[in-house]
XYZ file of C-alpha atoms in Angstrom:
609
model
C -0.238 -1.040 -6.871
C -0.068 -2.179 -3.774
C 2.272 -1.021 -1.709
C 4.793 -3.638 0.280
C 3.767 -7.025 -1.747
C 5.092 -10.304 -0.272
C 7.581 -11.909 -2.051
C 6.335 -15.329 -3.564
C 9.854 -16.801 -4.492
C 10.290 -19.863 -2.573
C 13.834 -21.046 -0.899
C 16.558 -21.457 -3.864
C 14.419 -19.539 -6.447
C 15.574 -16.088 -7.962
C 12.764 -13.411 -7.885
C 13.149 -10.600 -10.431
C 13.493 -7.469 -8.336
C 10.927 -5.226 -10.025
C 10.534 -3.232 -6.435
C 14.151 -2.912 -6.507
C 14.307 -1.489 -10.184
C 10.945 0.951 -9.596
C 13.296 2.265 -6.768
C 16.550 2.699 -8.546
C 14.206 4.209 -11.538
C 12.625 6.751 -9.364
C 16.340 7.595 -7.467
C 17.923 8.275 -11.289
C 14.773 10.389 -12.185
C 15.630 12.478 -8.904
C 18.840 12.904 -10.277
C 17.682 13.952 -14.198
C 15.423 16.629 -12.903
C 18.370 18.456 -10.583
C 18.412 16.356 -7.427
C 15.440 17.503 -5.721
C 15.296 17.247 -2.173
C 12.690 14.596 -0.609
C 11.302 14.901 2.651
C 9.284 12.751 5.265
C 6.304 11.078 4.283
C 4.088 8.854 6.015
C 4.494 5.143 5.207
C 1.815 2.134 5.162
C 3.189 -0.326 7.444
C 1.468 -3.231 9.331
C 2.451 -4.851 13.108
C 0.209 -7.901 12.313
C 3.396 -10.089 12.758
C 4.737 -7.885 15.488
C 1.764 -6.101 17.567
C 4.181 -4.368 20.172
C 5.897 -2.220 16.864
C 2.777 -0.389 16.509
C 2.661 3.123 17.387
C 3.064 4.406 21.141
C -0.442 5.682 21.177
C -1.644 3.305 18.395
C -3.887 5.979 16.271
C -3.767 4.907 12.602
C -5.778 6.402 9.615
C -8.901 5.071 7.900
C -6.723 4.635 4.716
C -6.948 1.221 2.883
C -4.538 -0.981 1.481
C -6.027 -2.572 -1.046
C -8.471 -5.749 -0.991
C -7.704 -9.083 0.053
C -4.397 -8.052 1.665
C -4.972 -8.568 5.031
C -2.040 -6.014 6.245
C -3.593 -3.168 8.265
C -3.350 0.228 8.029
C -0.922 2.991 7.631
C -0.007 4.561 11.158
C 0.215 8.171 11.351
C 3.441 7.515 13.467
C 5.654 5.884 11.071
C 7.957 7.723 8.830
C 10.137 7.525 6.371
C 13.516 9.523 7.141
C 13.903 12.628 5.680
C 15.922 12.343 2.402
C 19.503 14.140 1.866
C 19.909 17.344 0.794
C 20.862 17.643 -2.875
C 24.176 17.620 -2.987
C 26.434 21.017 -3.055
C 28.770 21.633 -5.414
C 32.747 21.130 -4.610
C 35.352 23.207 -5.170
C 37.958 21.322 -7.812
C 40.852 19.534 -5.796
C 43.546 18.066 -6.732
C 41.423 14.575 -7.536
C 39.648 16.393 -10.020
C 42.862 17.741 -12.042
C 44.532 14.384 -11.851
C 46.877 13.264 -14.898
C 44.717 11.197 -17.787
C 44.702 7.333 -16.747
C 45.322 7.677 -13.165
C 42.245 5.582 -11.302
C 39.209 7.616 -10.283
C 37.656 7.804 -6.703
C 34.555 6.243 -8.376
C 32.545 4.996 -11.360
C 29.647 7.358 -12.172
C 26.104 5.672 -11.488
C 25.221 5.627 -15.209
C 28.097 3.507 -16.272
C 26.750 1.017 -14.224
C 23.278 1.157 -15.775
C 24.857 1.254 -19.173
C 25.145 -2.460 -18.633
C 21.306 -2.932 -19.547
C 22.484 -1.789 -22.998
C 24.270 -5.329 -22.899
C 20.859 -7.258 -23.039
C 20.558 -10.303 -25.206
C 17.283 -10.957 -27.453
C 16.398 -13.307 -24.702
C 16.203 -10.527 -22.202
C 19.345 -12.409 -20.389
C 23.114 -11.510 -19.823
C 26.423 -13.144 -21.297
C 29.582 -13.214 -19.464
C 31.201 -11.958 -22.632
C 29.248 -8.955 -22.632
C 28.980 -8.251 -18.827
C 32.750 -8.944 -18.247
C 34.116 -6.656 -21.483
C 31.839 -4.157 -19.806
C 33.331 -4.341 -16.439
C 36.871 -4.622 -17.302
C 37.019 -1.531 -19.297
C 35.162 -0.015 -16.787
C 37.333 -0.951 -14.028
C 40.671 0.730 -16.032
C 39.782 3.785 -14.135
C 39.754 2.123 -11.211
C 41.691 0.733 -8.675
C 40.151 -2.833 -10.024
C 42.235 -2.634 -13.349
C 43.804 -5.598 -14.154
C 41.007 -7.957 -13.233
C 39.581 -10.222 -15.681
C 35.718 -10.345 -14.958
C 34.788 -11.979 -17.991
C 36.624 -15.163 -16.881
C 34.977 -14.998 -13.158
C 31.842 -14.508 -14.171
C 32.036 -17.546 -16.511
C 33.618 -19.914 -13.744
C 30.786 -19.008 -11.539
C 28.016 -20.317 -13.393
C 26.345 -19.810 -16.641
C 23.461 -17.368 -14.802
C 25.881 -15.385 -12.738
C 25.713 -12.617 -15.365
C 22.412 -11.928 -14.967
C 21.884 -12.489 -11.069
C 24.789 -9.977 -11.068
C 22.760 -7.227 -12.732
C 19.663 -7.987 -10.634
C 22.124 -7.786 -7.830
C 23.461 -4.630 -8.581
C 20.072 -3.014 -9.061
C 18.945 -4.498 -5.898
C 22.247 -2.521 -3.969
C 20.921 0.861 -5.851
C 17.782 0.198 -4.319
C 18.960 -0.132 -0.802
C 21.277 2.954 -1.286
C 19.195 5.241 -2.996
C 15.843 4.660 -1.618
C 15.934 7.701 0.355
C 15.883 10.246 -2.792
C 12.729 8.659 -4.419
C 10.801 11.395 -6.327
C 7.739 8.990 -6.429
C 5.753 6.499 -4.569
C 5.079 3.376 -6.813
C 2.281 2.418 -4.858
C 0.442 4.721 -6.009
C 0.559 3.722 -9.972
C 0.132 0.682 -11.760
C 2.592 -1.724 -12.939
C 2.625 -0.964 -16.396
C 2.943 2.661 -15.410
C 5.931 1.952 -13.452
C 8.032 0.271 -15.871
C 7.190 2.774 -18.547
C 8.416 5.485 -16.447
C 11.489 3.426 -15.470
C 12.173 2.864 -18.976
C 11.810 6.318 -20.001
C 14.263 7.415 -17.185
C 16.865 4.840 -17.933
C 17.056 5.451 -21.783
C 17.027 9.517 -21.036
C 19.805 8.748 -18.653
C 21.842 6.844 -21.589
C 20.931 9.123 -24.099
C 22.414 11.697 -22.407
C 25.784 9.837 -22.876
C 25.038 9.142 -26.538
C 24.114 5.522 -25.329
C 20.916 3.697 -26.675
C 18.770 1.528 -24.927
C 15.484 -0.134 -26.470
C 12.259 -0.043 -24.933
C 10.819 -3.202 -23.314
C 14.100 -4.360 -21.702
C 12.132 -4.282 -18.097
C 9.623 -7.043 -19.224
C 12.166 -8.982 -21.322
C 14.289 -9.374 -18.137
C 11.624 -10.180 -16.242
C 10.353 -12.972 -18.610
C 13.980 -14.236 -19.129
C 14.188 -14.549 -14.922
C 10.898 -16.563 -14.715
C 11.547 -19.021 -17.833
C 15.209 -19.389 -17.718
C 16.479 -19.191 -14.578
C 15.706 -22.226 -11.804
C 17.212 -22.955 -8.815
C 20.573 -21.184 -7.694
C 22.806 -22.883 -5.864
C 24.393 -21.555 -2.749
C 27.878 -21.545 -4.003
C 26.631 -19.832 -7.111
C 24.537 -17.239 -5.092
C 27.739 -16.624 -3.033
C 30.180 -15.840 -5.812
C 27.140 -13.306 -7.216
C 27.093 -11.468 -4.211
C 30.987 -11.341 -3.687
C 31.484 -10.232 -6.973
C 28.925 -7.499 -6.659
C 30.096 -6.217 -3.366
C 33.748 -6.370 -4.628
C 32.579 -4.170 -7.486
C 30.411 -2.058 -5.842
C 33.258 -1.069 -3.113
C 35.357 0.641 -5.585
C 32.260 1.545 -7.928
C 30.731 3.951 -5.221
C 33.715 4.554 -2.832
C 36.859 4.271 -4.659
C 39.670 4.196 -1.901
C 38.404 3.666 1.457
C 38.791 6.488 4.158
C 39.721 5.744 7.556
C 37.317 7.378 10.144
C 38.887 8.072 13.306
C 36.842 7.261 16.330
C 36.126 10.309 17.505
C 34.446 11.630 14.209
C 32.526 8.389 13.766
C 30.844 9.258 17.400
C 30.029 12.910 16.252
C 28.147 11.465 13.077
C 26.505 8.816 15.106
C 25.495 11.322 17.414
C 24.126 13.565 14.870
C 22.678 10.981 13.446
C 20.545 10.220 16.650
C 19.465 13.634 16.865
C 18.190 13.862 13.483
C 15.983 10.914 14.304
C 14.916 11.822 17.356
C 13.977 15.732 15.780
C 12.155 13.393 12.801
C 10.323 11.290 16.149
C 8.793 14.165 17.915
C 7.759 15.650 14.583
C 5.792 12.559 13.494
C 4.313 12.391 17.459
C 3.244 16.112 17.320
C 1.261 15.013 14.111
C -0.333 12.012 15.991
C -1.188 14.337 18.638
C -2.724 16.366 16.698
C -4.995 13.963 14.693
C -5.728 12.368 18.326
C -7.738 15.806 19.102
C -9.839 15.945 16.457
C -13.672 14.916 16.352
C -15.998 13.938 14.023
C -18.100 16.378 11.919
C -21.262 16.635 9.720
C -20.416 15.734 6.290
C -22.738 18.299 5.107
C -22.193 22.166 4.409
C -18.458 21.710 4.624
C -16.845 25.351 4.320
C -13.479 24.246 2.353
C -12.322 27.700 2.534
C -11.736 27.161 6.297
C -9.734 23.998 6.192
C -6.848 24.511 8.585
C -4.621 21.831 7.754
C -4.225 18.660 5.735
C -2.280 15.360 5.625
C -1.871 12.662 2.709
C -1.709 9.290 4.215
C -0.654 6.395 2.047
C -2.232 3.425 1.374
C -2.582 0.576 -1.343
C -6.279 1.444 -2.002
C -5.037 5.338 -3.113
C -4.554 6.916 0.219
C -6.404 9.806 1.944
C -6.355 12.845 3.228
C -7.217 13.950 6.486
C -8.709 17.414 6.651
C -9.239 19.641 9.576
C -12.099 21.801 9.039
C -12.264 25.146 10.687
C -11.211 25.792 14.291
C -12.989 23.789 16.622
C -10.559 20.624 15.894
C -13.100 18.863 13.520
C -12.214 16.578 10.587
C -13.462 14.394 7.850
C -11.475 12.097 5.527
C -11.180 12.576 1.595
C -10.834 9.470 -0.158
C -10.347 8.743 -4.189
C -13.187 6.758 -5.730
C -12.232 4.258 -8.609
C -13.210 1.419 -10.697
C -15.060 -0.073 -7.580
C -16.386 3.054 -6.306
C -20.435 1.811 -7.272
C -19.299 -0.950 -5.156
C -17.911 0.692 -2.227
C -20.774 3.118 -1.912
C -23.465 0.567 -2.201
C -21.851 -1.118 0.876
C -22.478 1.715 3.241
C -25.944 1.960 1.956
C -26.418 -1.354 2.813
C -24.954 -1.057 6.528
C -27.262 1.476 7.004
C -30.343 -0.241 6.114
C -29.216 -3.216 8.039
C -28.112 -0.817 11.401
C -25.018 -2.107 11.497
C -22.270 0.679 12.065
C -19.575 1.647 9.544
C -18.076 4.987 8.943
C -20.568 7.172 6.998
C -19.498 8.438 3.138
C -20.563 11.338 0.995
C -19.887 11.178 -2.699
C -18.407 14.443 -4.384
C -18.397 14.371 -8.341
C -16.416 16.680 -10.417
C -19.449 18.160 -11.715
C -20.185 19.709 -8.912
C -19.095 23.362 -7.958
C -18.308 21.875 -4.598
C -15.064 19.537 -6.182
C -13.594 22.679 -7.328
C -13.624 24.360 -3.831
C -12.192 20.995 -2.297
C -9.447 20.885 -4.691
C -8.519 24.425 -4.418
C -8.473 24.032 -0.389
C -6.059 21.030 -1.140
C -4.094 23.238 -3.338
C -2.788 25.352 -0.461
C 0.797 23.939 0.177
C 0.482 26.327 3.454
C -2.129 24.123 5.134
C -0.213 21.142 4.539
C 1.294 19.065 7.344
C 3.705 17.271 4.885
C 5.214 18.596 1.416
C 6.312 15.638 0.695
C 6.669 14.509 -3.021
C 3.800 11.584 -2.820
C 1.569 14.620 -1.287
C 2.052 16.811 -4.234
C 1.466 14.411 -6.350
C -1.926 13.198 -5.008
C -3.142 16.803 -4.164
C -2.179 17.566 -8.442
C -4.576 14.373 -9.095
C -7.524 16.193 -7.737
C -6.921 19.541 -9.990
C -9.416 19.364 -13.109
C -7.643 21.143 -16.242
C -9.278 23.418 -18.864
C -10.892 20.394 -20.821
C -12.576 18.736 -17.808
C -10.395 16.002 -16.992
C -8.974 15.196 -13.792
C -7.301 11.719 -12.774
C -9.722 11.664 -9.764
C -12.987 12.450 -10.770
C -14.804 11.270 -7.733
C -14.074 11.155 -4.209
C -15.426 10.071 -0.928
C -16.320 12.522 2.142
C -16.088 10.061 4.602
C -16.591 10.285 8.537
C -13.589 11.145 10.735
C -13.442 8.138 13.377
C -11.513 9.464 16.015
C -9.979 6.344 17.950
C -7.851 3.208 16.566
C -7.923 -0.135 14.677
C -8.063 -3.290 15.924
C -4.527 -3.770 15.799
C -1.386 -3.243 17.649
C -0.997 -2.383 21.095
C -4.244 -0.301 21.369
C -6.005 -3.461 19.674
C -4.262 -5.732 22.674
C -5.359 -3.269 25.383
C -8.845 -3.127 24.099
C -9.555 -6.914 24.019
C -8.066 -7.476 27.557
C -9.690 -4.841 28.779
C -13.530 -4.651 30.145
C -14.950 -3.899 27.020
C -13.678 -7.449 25.597
C -17.070 -9.362 24.872
C -18.762 -6.505 23.820
C -16.167 -5.605 20.770
C -16.313 -9.202 20.062
C -20.377 -8.883 19.966
C -19.944 -5.780 17.782
C -17.294 -7.174 15.383
C -19.737 -10.493 14.976
C -21.905 -7.691 13.728
C -19.861 -6.521 11.002
C -18.938 -10.361 9.848
C -22.844 -10.726 9.138
C -22.740 -7.393 6.953
C -19.538 -8.785 4.999
C -21.331 -12.280 4.372
C -24.181 -10.300 2.939
C -21.808 -8.373 1.069
C -19.066 -11.196 0.392
C -16.789 -8.455 1.547
C -13.517 -10.432 2.424
C -11.400 -7.823 3.729
C -11.916 -8.160 7.541
C -12.556 -11.308 9.434
C -12.197 -14.759 7.917
C -15.032 -15.811 9.276
C -16.215 -17.941 5.672
C -13.261 -17.243 3.661
C -9.865 -18.486 3.744
C -7.088 -15.730 3.778
C -5.896 -13.888 7.000
C -8.457 -11.044 7.021
C -7.555 -7.510 7.522
C -8.484 -5.889 11.347
C -7.219 -2.777 10.410
C -10.482 -2.449 8.512
C -12.379 -2.631 12.161
C -12.099 0.851 14.240
C -12.894 1.482 17.825
C -14.007 4.715 18.546
C -13.439 6.475 21.771
C -16.782 5.302 23.072
C -15.468 2.120 22.910
C -18.532 1.552 19.404
C -16.978 -0.813 16.917
C -16.938 1.294 13.235
C -16.500 -0.407 10.074
C -14.704 1.059 7.540
C -13.257 0.278 3.663
C -15.917 -2.478 2.861
C -17.192 -3.413 -0.629
C -19.555 -5.616 -2.727
C -17.584 -8.496 -4.496
C -20.481 -10.106 -6.509
C -20.262 -12.911 -8.207
C -20.980 -13.572 -11.517
C -20.892 -17.394 -12.196
C -24.065 -18.970 -11.217
C -21.999 -22.300 -9.721
C -19.966 -20.020 -7.998
C -22.579 -17.818 -6.519
C -24.554 -21.190 -5.519
C -21.627 -22.498 -3.697
C -20.846 -19.344 -1.949
C -24.444 -19.112 -0.747
C -24.469 -22.358 0.613
C -21.243 -21.269 2.754
C -23.590 -18.304 4.031
C -26.138 -20.637 4.865
C -23.205 -22.932 6.916
C -22.808 -19.838 9.058
C -25.728 -18.474 9.601
C -26.628 -21.949 11.104
C -23.682 -21.855 13.112
C -24.368 -18.410 14.505
C -28.008 -19.915 14.958
C -26.697 -22.626 17.005
C -23.870 -20.712 18.609
C -21.329 -23.270 17.759
C -18.708 -23.437 14.879
C -18.280 -26.918 13.790
C -15.451 -26.102 11.475
C -12.418 -26.032 13.504
C -10.507 -24.360 10.404
C -12.631 -21.398 10.991
C -12.170 -21.058 14.594
C -8.220 -21.206 13.641
C -8.225 -18.884 11.152
C -10.228 -16.065 13.388
C -8.127 -17.114 16.363
C -4.527 -16.523 14.135
C -5.902 -13.342 12.632
C -6.772 -11.733 16.527
C -3.477 -13.354 17.800
C -0.987 -11.913 14.902
C -2.939 -8.560 14.766
C -3.547 -7.769 18.724
C -1.235 -10.500 20.601
C -4.883 -12.131 22.213
C -5.788 -15.434 22.035
C -9.755 -16.018 21.472
C -11.737 -18.039 24.222
C -14.832 -19.372 23.828
C -16.778 -16.822 25.363
C -15.298 -14.866 22.758
C -16.416 -17.047 19.943
C -19.897 -16.968 21.483
C -20.597 -13.319 21.520
C -19.060 -13.239 17.674
C -21.699 -15.461 16.803
C -24.336 -13.716 18.755
C -23.507 -10.693 17.187
C -24.119 -11.932 13.963
C -27.129 -13.863 14.970
C -28.619 -10.550 16.151
C -28.365 -9.501 12.697
C -29.495 -12.270 10.575
C -32.346 -12.576 12.941
C -33.172 -8.747 11.850
C -32.759 -9.180 8.209
C -35.699 -12.493 8.278
C -37.711 -10.347 10.373
C -37.633 -7.910 7.213
C -40.832 -7.118 4.690
C -40.049 -8.526 1.631
C -41.840 -5.444 -0.443
C -39.980 -3.502 2.018
C -36.817 -4.669 1.038
C -37.362 -4.342 -2.657
C -38.479 -0.963 -2.342
C -34.969 0.001 -0.415
C -32.985 -1.913 -2.944
C -34.529 0.633 -5.312
C -33.974 3.292 -3.538
C -30.309 2.406 -3.536
C -30.124 2.128 -7.363
C -31.797 5.254 -8.196
C -29.574 7.311 -5.942
C -26.225 5.129 -7.608
C -27.374 6.262 -10.956
C -28.047 9.659 -9.743
C -24.692 10.005 -8.518
C -22.112 8.125 -10.966
C -24.234 8.329 -13.820
C -22.188 11.204 -16.003
C -20.933 10.878 -18.989
C -17.276 12.752 -18.965
C -16.680 10.236 -15.882
C -14.754 7.107 -16.207
C -15.717 3.687 -15.232
C -16.859 3.688 -11.475
C -18.627 0.012 -11.869
C -22.272 1.527 -12.413
C -22.394 -1.058 -15.374
C -22.188 -3.762 -12.445
C -25.079 -2.023 -10.079
C -27.931 -4.247 -10.890
C -25.752 -7.526 -10.531
C -24.401 -6.501 -7.275
C -27.910 -5.336 -5.997
C -29.290 -8.583 -7.407
C -26.069 -10.469 -5.488
C -26.783 -9.086 -2.011
C -30.769 -9.740 -2.207
C -29.591 -13.530 -2.894
C -27.482 -13.549 0.421
C -30.072 -11.726 2.018
C -32.616 -14.305 0.743
C -30.491 -17.391 1.729
C -30.100 -15.666 5.095
C -33.660 -15.587 5.739
C -34.454 -19.328 4.712
C -31.848 -20.260 7.410
C -33.176 -18.302 10.296
C -36.150 -19.579 9.542
C -35.504 -23.180 9.213
C -33.364 -23.382 12.389
C -35.835 -21.765 14.101
C -38.574 -24.353 13.325
């Protein structure tokens, strides 16, 4: 799943807070497993909307966030605050031995979750059922005597369902720090299944039944039955929720004197400062690392590693040996072949991208790497997400592992073209050189149809997090892949677009103002820099250099090179025990690239006449 999706709901619409449900389920699962503590993890974050919000040094990882999102990379300096420790057992007090019928301090969480058992066949909730349940729970609180059924009925027909969703959203905010899973690493189906199992298990322990499929029914009801919600109705729902939550979670409000409040605030500030310093130490550590050869890696010499979250599966930064050298370990999934082919084509065209070597579980080295990751003493973060990812690399007795191919990727010391580091790079003396090199990357993306970088010929936001600048000022591409087009009509349309961009590059002028607007917007939002005419000229010049090089290539040599790429892919990925990694699309992908190269060549020659 992609971590942090933008809401598609329009103003006045109701959107099922599935992220809230997932967060709540994760928190409940932690409770079911004896309240295991959570710890600080690196969170994916993008600062494309506010470039000054990035880390002080701008160090970011080579971890992708998924294709086409245009939302950047995961900063090492950003981390979730440490979760609270497991609740300690409390001595029995007078309040615990109160007489039967006396108001309770709070209502247990499982009672709120039990509202899900009142779901109707259509997936929604009725005022009668929810009102009766709330009234029954309120009898043991200071809200006893409140007629919730009447309140829900008078507030509007959608209020009961909206109330349940709003309540789930509240638990998302209140308990997110105790998540024991990272939903970004699971598919929607896996998350839904886990949520249902957690809720069902919790209620089963209370002798209550909850049917499987309640999440999909609830989601379907919201999308089909609830349209626009009036401001008045929304306000009533929120007021009712807040009033109920106040007593359900806190009971009587305890007055806190100013001295105690100040002490708490100081303690919180101290914790935040300690967390900030710890994260800065990690940033400084990885800034000191250098790139190294991807061959002959002694995995037993892995000194430190750290997991960095990301929508494309995340990755590990691994320090090898005592010489402050590092590599990146990245899982390869169903797009593995397309990703590796993209690197091969970049090498063929002499375009700088992070080098990569594929390691499959059929090799002894894979076990050595997995064994090195299993040593928790070398981990810089013992968060549950890290341990779950480490476990994914482990292979059982039946030769099965969740991750069966890994990319050993070149570690690029430097920063991505985002945030304050990106801003400083583009206002410095290397500005035009950077745009020239970015233009070369665009040329690569054009022949690959890799739309997840600069939006030169694609109508998306782009992703400048896939553009790295190393310490020498060289621009390095990361996270590229081939995106073939199967439909002949769609392919011909794309080839026409390729020829148009080649023509513009050869002439040194972009005719379409929408293209310049997209490129300028991407750079402005990611780096806070307005592109000037000279910037566009250098960008087109970089692309033109690559296109002219392609046009000068011998056709027979090109075909022979692609034959070699095909043979290497088959040798690398044609293991019968491995999952689908895109090998069946190899021929189509290579044919698509060859057609793009042919379109480039024909247009360059046409413009040169």
